[in-house]
Short mmCIF file of C-alpha atoms in Angstrom, two decimals:
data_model
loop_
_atom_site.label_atom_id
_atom_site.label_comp_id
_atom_site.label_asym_id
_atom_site.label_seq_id
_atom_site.Cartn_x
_atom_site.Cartn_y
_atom_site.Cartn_z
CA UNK K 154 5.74 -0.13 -26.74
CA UNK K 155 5.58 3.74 -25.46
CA UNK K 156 3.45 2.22 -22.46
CA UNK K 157 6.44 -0.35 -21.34
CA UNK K 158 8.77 2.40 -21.80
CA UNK K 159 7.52 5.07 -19.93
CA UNK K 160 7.07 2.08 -17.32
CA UNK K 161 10.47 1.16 -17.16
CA UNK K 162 11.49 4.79 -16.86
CA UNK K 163 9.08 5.24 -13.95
CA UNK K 164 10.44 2.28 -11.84
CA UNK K 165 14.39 2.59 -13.43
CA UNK K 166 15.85 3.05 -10.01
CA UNK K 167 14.43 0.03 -8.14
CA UNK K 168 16.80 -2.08 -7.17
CA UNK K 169 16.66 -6.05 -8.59
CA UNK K 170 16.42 -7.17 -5.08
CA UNK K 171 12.72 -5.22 -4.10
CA UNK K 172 12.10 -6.76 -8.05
CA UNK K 173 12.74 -9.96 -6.33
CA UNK K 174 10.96 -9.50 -3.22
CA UNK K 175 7.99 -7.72 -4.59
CA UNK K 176 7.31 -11.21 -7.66
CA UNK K 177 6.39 -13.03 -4.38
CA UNK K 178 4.21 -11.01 -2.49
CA UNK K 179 0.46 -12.46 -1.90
CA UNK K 180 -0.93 -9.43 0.34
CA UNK K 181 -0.33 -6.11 0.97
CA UNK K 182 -0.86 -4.28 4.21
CA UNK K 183 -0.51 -0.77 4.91
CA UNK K 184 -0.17 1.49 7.95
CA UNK K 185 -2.65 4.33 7.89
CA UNK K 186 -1.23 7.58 9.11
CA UNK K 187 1.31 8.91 8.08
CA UNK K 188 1.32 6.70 4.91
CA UNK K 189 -2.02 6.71 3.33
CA UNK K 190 -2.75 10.16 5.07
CA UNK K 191 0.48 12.79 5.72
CA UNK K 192 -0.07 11.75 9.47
CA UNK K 193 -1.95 15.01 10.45
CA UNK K 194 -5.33 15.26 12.60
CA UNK K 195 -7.60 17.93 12.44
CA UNK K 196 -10.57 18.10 15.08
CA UNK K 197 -13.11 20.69 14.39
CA UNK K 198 -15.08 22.59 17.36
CA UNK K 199 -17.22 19.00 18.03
CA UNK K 200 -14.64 16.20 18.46
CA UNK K 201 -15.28 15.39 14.70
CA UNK K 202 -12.00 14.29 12.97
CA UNK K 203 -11.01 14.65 9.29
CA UNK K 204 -8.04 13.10 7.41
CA UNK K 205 -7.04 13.89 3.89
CA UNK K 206 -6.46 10.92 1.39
CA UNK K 207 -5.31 10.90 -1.96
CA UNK K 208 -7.50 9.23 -4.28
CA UNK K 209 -4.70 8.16 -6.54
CA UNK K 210 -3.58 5.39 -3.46
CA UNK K 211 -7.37 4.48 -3.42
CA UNK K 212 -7.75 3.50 -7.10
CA UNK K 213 -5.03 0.92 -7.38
CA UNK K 214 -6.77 -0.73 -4.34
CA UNK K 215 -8.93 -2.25 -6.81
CA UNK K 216 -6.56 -3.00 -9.31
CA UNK K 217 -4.32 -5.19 -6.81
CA UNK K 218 -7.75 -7.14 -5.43
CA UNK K 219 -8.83 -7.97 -9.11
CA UNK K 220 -5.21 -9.23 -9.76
CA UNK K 221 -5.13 -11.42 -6.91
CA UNK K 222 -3.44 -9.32 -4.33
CA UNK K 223 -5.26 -9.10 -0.93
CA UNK K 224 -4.72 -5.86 0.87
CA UNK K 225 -5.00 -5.21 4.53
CA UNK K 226 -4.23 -2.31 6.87
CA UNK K 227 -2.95 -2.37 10.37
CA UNK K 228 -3.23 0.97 12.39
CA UNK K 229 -2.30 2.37 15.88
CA UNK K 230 -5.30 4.52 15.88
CA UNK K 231 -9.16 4.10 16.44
CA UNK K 232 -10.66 6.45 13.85
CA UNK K 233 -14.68 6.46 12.12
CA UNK K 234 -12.68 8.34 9.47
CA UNK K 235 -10.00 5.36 8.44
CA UNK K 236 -12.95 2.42 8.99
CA UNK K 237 -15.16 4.24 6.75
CA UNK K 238 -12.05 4.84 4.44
CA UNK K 239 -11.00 0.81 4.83
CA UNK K 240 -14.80 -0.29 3.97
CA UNK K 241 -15.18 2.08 0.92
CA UNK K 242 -11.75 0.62 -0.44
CA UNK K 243 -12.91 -2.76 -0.15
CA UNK K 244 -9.88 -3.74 2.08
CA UNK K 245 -9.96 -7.46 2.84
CA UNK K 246 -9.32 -6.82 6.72
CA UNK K 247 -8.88 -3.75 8.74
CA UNK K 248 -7.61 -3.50 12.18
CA UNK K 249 -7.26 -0.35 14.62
CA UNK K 250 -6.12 0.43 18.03
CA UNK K 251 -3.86 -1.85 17.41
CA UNK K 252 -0.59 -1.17 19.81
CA UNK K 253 1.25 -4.40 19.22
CA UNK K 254 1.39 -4.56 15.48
CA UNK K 255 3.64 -7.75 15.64
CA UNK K 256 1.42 -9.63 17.71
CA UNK K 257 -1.47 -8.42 15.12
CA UNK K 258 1.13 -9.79 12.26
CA UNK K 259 1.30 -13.08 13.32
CA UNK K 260 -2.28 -13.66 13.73
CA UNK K 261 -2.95 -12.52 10.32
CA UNK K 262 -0.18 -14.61 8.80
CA UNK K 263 -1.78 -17.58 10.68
CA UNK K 264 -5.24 -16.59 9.59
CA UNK K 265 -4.78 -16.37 5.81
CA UNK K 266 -1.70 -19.18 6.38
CA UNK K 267 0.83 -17.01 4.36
CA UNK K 268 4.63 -16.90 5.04
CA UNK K 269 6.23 -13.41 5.93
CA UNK K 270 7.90 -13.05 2.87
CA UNK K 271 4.85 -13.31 1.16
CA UNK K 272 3.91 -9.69 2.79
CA UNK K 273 4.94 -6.44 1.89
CA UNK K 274 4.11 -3.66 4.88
CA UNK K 275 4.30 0.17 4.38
CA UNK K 276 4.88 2.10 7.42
CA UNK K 277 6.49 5.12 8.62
CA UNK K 278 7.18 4.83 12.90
CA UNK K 279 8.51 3.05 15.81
CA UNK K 280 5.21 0.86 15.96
CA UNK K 281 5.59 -0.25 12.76
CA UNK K 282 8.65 -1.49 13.70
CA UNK K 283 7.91 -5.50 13.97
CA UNK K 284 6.29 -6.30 10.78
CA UNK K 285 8.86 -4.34 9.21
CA UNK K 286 10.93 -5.98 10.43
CA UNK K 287 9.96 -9.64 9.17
CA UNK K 288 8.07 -9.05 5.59
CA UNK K 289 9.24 -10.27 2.31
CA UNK K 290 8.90 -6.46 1.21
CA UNK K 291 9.10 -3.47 3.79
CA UNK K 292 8.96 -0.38 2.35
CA UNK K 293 8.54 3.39 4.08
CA UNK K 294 7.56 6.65 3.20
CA UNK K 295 9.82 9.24 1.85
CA UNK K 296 9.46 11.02 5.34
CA UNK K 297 9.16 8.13 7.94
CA UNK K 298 11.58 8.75 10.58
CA UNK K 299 15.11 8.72 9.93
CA UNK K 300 15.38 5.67 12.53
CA UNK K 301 13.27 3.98 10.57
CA UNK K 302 14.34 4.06 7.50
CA UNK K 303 17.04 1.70 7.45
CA UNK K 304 14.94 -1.45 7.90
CA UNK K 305 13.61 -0.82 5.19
CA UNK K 306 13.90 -2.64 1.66
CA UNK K 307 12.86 0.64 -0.32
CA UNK K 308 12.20 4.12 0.33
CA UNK K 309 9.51 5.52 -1.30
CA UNK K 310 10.20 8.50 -3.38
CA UNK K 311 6.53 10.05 -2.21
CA UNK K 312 5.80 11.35 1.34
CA UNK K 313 2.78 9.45 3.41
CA UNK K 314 -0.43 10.87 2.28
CA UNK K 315 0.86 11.42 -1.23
CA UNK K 316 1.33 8.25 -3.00
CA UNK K 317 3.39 6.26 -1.11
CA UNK K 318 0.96 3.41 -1.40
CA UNK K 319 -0.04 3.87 -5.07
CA UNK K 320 4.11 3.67 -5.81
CA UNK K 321 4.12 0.38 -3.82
CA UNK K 322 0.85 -1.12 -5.36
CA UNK K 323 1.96 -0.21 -8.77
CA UNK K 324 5.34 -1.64 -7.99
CA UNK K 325 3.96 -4.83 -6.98
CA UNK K 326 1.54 -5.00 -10.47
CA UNK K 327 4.69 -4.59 -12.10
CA UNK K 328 6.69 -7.12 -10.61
CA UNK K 329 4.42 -9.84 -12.18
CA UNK K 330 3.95 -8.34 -15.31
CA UNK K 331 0.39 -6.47 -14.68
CA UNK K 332 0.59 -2.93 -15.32
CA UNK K 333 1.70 -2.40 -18.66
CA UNK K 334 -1.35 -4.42 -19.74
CA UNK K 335 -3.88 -2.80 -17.06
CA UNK K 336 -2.01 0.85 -18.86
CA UNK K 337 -2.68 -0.27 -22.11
CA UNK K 338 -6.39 -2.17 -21.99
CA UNK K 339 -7.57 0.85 -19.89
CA UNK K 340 -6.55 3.51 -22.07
CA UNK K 341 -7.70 1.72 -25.88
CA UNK K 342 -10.21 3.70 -27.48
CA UNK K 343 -14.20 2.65 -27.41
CA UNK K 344 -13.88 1.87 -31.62
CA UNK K 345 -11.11 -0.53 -31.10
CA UNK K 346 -12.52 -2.69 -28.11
CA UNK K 347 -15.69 -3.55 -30.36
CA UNK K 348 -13.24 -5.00 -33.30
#
């Protein structure tokens, strides 16, 4: 009972229309930068490149695949760093480079044969723009452009980089009645599972 209330506390100020939106999502993708990372580069003295993820968006990756979800990622960039992140998460497609993200969109929606409104797409910029645009569920970060913003069907209350996608993933758990029982089988003791 503490579980579902603590819960309901977390996600009191969503709205009963991203409820309503999220109860029919089928996949999940994501933009990379600026949403799973804080959008910054860093290149040392030998071209290498580093990004900083958070963990905490990681973990529920799993969660959403073993409920059913798929999740996907579409991202402007060509980066070692993000296809190594992608293949260690488990992702069930990753694309980069990609410069027209709508055009990308509808070949995924043909692929898997899902409706837009079965999507829900975090992004933060102009070239996420298109799939925002069309999904069942768009959601930014909490510092996506101000432009940008507005499409949106929810704002994130987390910046890109620090748990924009976990918010979204847990949302979606929620929205069909998953996360109060992941919450509560995951935290019983050792003594009571053997009973």
């Amino acid at each position: 009972m503490e579980t579902e209330k603590i819960v309901a506390d977390y996600f009191a100020h969503i709205t009963e229309d991203v409820w309503e939106r999220a109860a029919k999502i089928k996949l999940i993708i994501t933009d990379i930068d600026g949403v799973m990372t804080d959008g910054g580069i860093i290149y040392d003295d030998n071209k290498l490149e580093f990004k900083k993820f958070s963990v905490k968006d990681g973990l529920i990756v799993y969660h959403l695949r073993k409920s059913g979800l798929m999740v996907g990622a579409i991202t402007g960039r060509e980066s070692y760093v993000v296809q190594n992140r992608c293949e260690e998460l488990k992702f069930d497609f990753h694309y980069h480079g990609v410069k027209n993200k709508g055009k990308k969109f509808n070949e995924v929606l043909e692929t898997l044969e899902l409706q837009a409104e079965e999507v829900a797409y975090i992004g933060d910029d102009l070239i996420d723009l298109p799939i925002l645009a069309r999904v069942g569920l768009a959601v930014v970060s909490n510092d996506a452009l101000e432009y940008v913003k507005p499409i949106a069907h929810y704002v994130s209350r987390f910046k890109g980089g620090e748990g924009v996608f976990r918010e979204v993933g847990d949302l979606l758990l929620h929205s069909n009645a998953q996360l109060v029982p992941l919450i509560e089988t995951l935290s019983q003791k050792e003594d009571d599972k053997k009973q």
